[in-house]
């Protein structure tokens, strides 16, 4: 079905799925070609909303056969690593804005055999994450203020993607660190992010909210094949 580069991945954000019917939505996302799942954890402090945590994930985990990213939008991310590690996840992504001792947290995640992602909000400069780039597997660039699904893509983040892409190239670690984007990713913004250098496209409302999951995923994949 797909002839897009295998380096480009679509990650389905479970937060935007139908909570009355999570099993069906998770199955559809897998069957119709998503490459990953993205699980948003919000604590009501780092972001105003409260979403879901390890207890919910535990009940969903046996439905999920794809790689799973935990996106921690919480203060004190350090204290949440163990419970997700115990469930078995592939990558834990924390926000630089929420973390006092990033190296300690990165080492803790790595010690569990889990990949590390570092996230930044739209207004946070790339400089804030610069010194950790050699230590992480992924940078998650937020394209909206973190907090909920269905927000509008912030065009200004395109410059951050380009800046990060160039920085990784100049450090010879471009093939070691993925650039992921999260928030407002639809058939239009996904092309802009791809052209700027992103490889992983987290999408919630564009997959789950309207129409059917199959057509929505196909349309995102088709956009990845198109030129701008
Ligand atoms: C927002 C979350 C996102 C969200 C994406 O804070 O981190 O993962 O679910 O949803 P859309 O694609 O609808 O912006
Ligand atoms: Zn997210």
GROMACS .gro file of N, CA, C and O and ligand atoms in nm, residues 38 40 71 73 182, ligand 2:
model
   21
   38UNK      N    1   0.105   0.660   2.026
   38UNK     CA    2   0.153   0.771   2.109
   38UNK      C    3   0.052   0.786   2.223
   38UNK      O    4  -0.068   0.798   2.199
   40UNK      N    5  -0.051   0.996   2.554
   40UNK     CA    6  -0.030   1.127   2.618
   40UNK      C    7  -0.066   1.121   2.766
   40UNK      O    8  -0.180   1.091   2.802
   71UNK      N    9   0.429   1.002   2.604
   71UNK     CA   10   0.458   1.145   2.600
   71UNK      C   11   0.419   1.202   2.736
   71UNK      O   12   0.301   1.222   2.764
   73UNK      N   13   0.361   1.469   2.977
   73UNK     CA   14   0.338   1.613   2.996
   73UNK      C   15   0.308   1.632   3.144
   73UNK      O   16   0.194   1.661   3.184
  182UNK      N   17   0.429   1.686   1.682
  182UNK     CA   18   0.306   1.650   1.753
  182UNK      C   19   0.218   1.773   1.769
  182UNK      O   20   0.261   1.874   1.823
  230LIG    ZN1   21   0.147   1.403   2.248
   0.00000   0.00000   0.00000
